[in-house]
Short mmCIF file of C-alpha atoms in Angstrom, two decimals:
data_model
loop_
_atom_site.label_atom_id
_atom_site.label_comp_id
_atom_site.label_asym_id
_atom_site.label_seq_id
_atom_site.Cartn_x
_atom_site.Cartn_y
_atom_site.Cartn_z
CA MET A 1 0.05 -0.10 0.07
CA ALA A 2 1.73 3.42 -0.96
CA PRO A 3 0.93 6.82 0.85
CA GLY A 4 -0.67 9.20 -1.68
CA GLY A 5 -4.13 10.31 -2.65
CA PHE A 6 -6.02 11.89 -5.21
CA SER A 7 -7.98 14.71 -6.45
CA ARG A 8 -11.08 14.80 -9.18
CA LEU A 9 -11.08 17.39 -11.76
CA PRO A 10 -13.96 19.62 -12.78
CA SER A 11 -13.90 17.54 -16.32
CA GLY A 12 -14.42 13.86 -13.84
CA SER A 13 -11.11 12.85 -14.45
CA VAL A 14 -8.52 12.22 -11.45
CA VAL A 15 -4.98 13.12 -10.79
CA VAL A 16 -3.60 9.91 -8.48
CA ALA A 17 -0.40 11.12 -6.54
CA LEU A 18 1.88 8.01 -4.88
CA THR A 19 4.80 7.83 -3.12
CA LEU A 20 6.84 4.58 -4.06
CA PRO A 21 10.18 3.45 -3.14
CA HIS A 22 12.83 4.05 -6.02
CA PRO A 23 13.53 1.30 -8.18
CA ASP A 24 17.14 1.27 -8.17
CA ALA A 25 17.22 2.01 -4.25
CA ALA A 26 15.78 -1.37 -3.70
CA GLY A 27 19.03 -3.11 -5.43
CA HIS A 28 21.35 -1.38 -3.71
CA GLY A 29 20.13 -1.06 -0.23
CA GLY A 30 18.93 2.66 -0.46
CA THR A 31 15.70 4.25 1.15
CA GLY A 32 15.03 6.81 -1.49
CA THR A 33 11.40 7.13 -2.39
CA ILE A 34 9.60 8.80 -5.64
CA ARG A 35 6.74 10.76 -6.02
CA VAL A 36 4.63 9.41 -8.82
CA LEU A 37 1.71 11.54 -10.51
CA VAL A 38 -0.81 10.23 -13.06
CA HIS A 39 -3.56 11.61 -14.92
CA ALA A 40 -6.25 9.10 -15.81
CA ALA A 41 -10.11 8.66 -16.56
CA ASN A 42 -10.52 7.16 -13.09
CA ARG A 43 -8.46 6.19 -9.81
CA GLN A 44 -8.45 2.26 -11.00
CA ARG A 45 -7.16 3.37 -14.41
CA ALA A 46 -4.06 5.25 -12.83
CA LEU A 47 -3.46 2.79 -10.85
CA THR A 48 -3.34 0.18 -13.76
CA ARG A 49 -1.09 2.30 -15.59
CA VAL A 50 1.82 2.44 -12.98
CA ARG A 51 1.28 -1.39 -12.18
CA ASN A 52 1.67 -1.78 -16.33
CA LEU A 53 5.03 0.01 -15.72
CA GLY A 54 6.11 -2.68 -13.18
CA PHE A 55 5.02 -1.41 -9.59
CA ARG A 56 2.95 -4.17 -9.24
CA SER A 57 2.10 -4.13 -5.95
CA VAL A 58 0.60 -0.58 -6.03
CA ARG A 59 -2.92 0.06 -3.97
CA LEU A 60 -4.20 3.75 -2.82
CA THR A 61 -6.75 3.72 0.28
CA GLY A 62 -7.74 6.91 1.51
CA ASN A 63 -6.52 10.35 0.80
CA ALA A 64 -3.62 10.99 2.84
CA GLU A 65 -1.32 12.85 0.74
CA PRO A 66 -3.27 14.25 -2.33
CA PRO A 67 -1.51 16.30 -5.11
CA THR A 68 -0.62 19.79 -4.65
CA PRO A 69 -2.02 22.54 -7.22
CA ASP A 70 1.59 22.75 -8.61
CA GLU A 71 1.75 18.87 -8.95
CA ILE A 72 -1.76 18.92 -10.79
CA SER A 73 -0.28 21.39 -13.16
CA ALA A 74 2.85 19.30 -14.17
CA VAL A 75 0.78 16.35 -14.54
CA LEU A 76 -1.64 18.21 -16.71
CA HIS A 77 0.85 19.62 -19.11
CA HIS A 78 3.05 16.43 -19.62
CA PRO A 79 1.67 14.68 -22.99
CA ASP A 80 1.98 10.86 -21.18
CA GLY A 81 0.18 12.21 -18.19
CA MET A 82 2.71 10.02 -15.88
CA VAL A 83 5.64 12.08 -14.11
CA TRP A 84 7.94 11.51 -11.18
CA ARG A 85 10.50 13.10 -9.26
CA ARG A 86 12.12 12.16 -5.97
CA LYS A 87 10.51 12.75 -2.97
CA GLU A 88 13.16 14.92 -0.97
CA ALA A 89 13.36 16.72 -4.39
CA CYS A 90 13.06 20.82 -3.93
CA ASP A 91 10.32 22.62 -6.04
CA THR A 92 12.93 23.62 -8.74
CA ASP A 93 13.37 20.10 -9.84
CA LEU A 94 12.21 18.72 -12.75
CA TRP A 95 9.16 16.22 -13.07
CA GLN A 96 10.48 13.11 -15.56
CA PRO A 97 8.73 10.90 -17.47
CA LEU A 98 7.50 7.86 -15.59
CA SER A 99 8.15 5.51 -18.72
CA ALA A 100 11.67 7.01 -18.20
CA LEU A 101 12.12 5.49 -14.85
CA ARG A 102 11.89 1.63 -15.94
CA ALA A 103 14.14 2.08 -18.92
#
């Protein structure tokens, strides 16, 4: 279960925000985490998009860490609708496409 949350947009779609372990950190004994944002028609589709990239055990229960307005803007302006950056990153760090994380 990943800490995170979601925000429903006026169009009816949602932006889901998840905090996940960095894939490279698991193999190297690190503890890095990433913040993942996904724009989709509903929460289930957003989680499916993340699972299809290899994060198989992703579940979202509750709304403890919903996306901020800046995060929503970042994912809406990205063509893939899926972005990430390190959780510890400062606000000036750029969001990256989620597909590039698993490449």
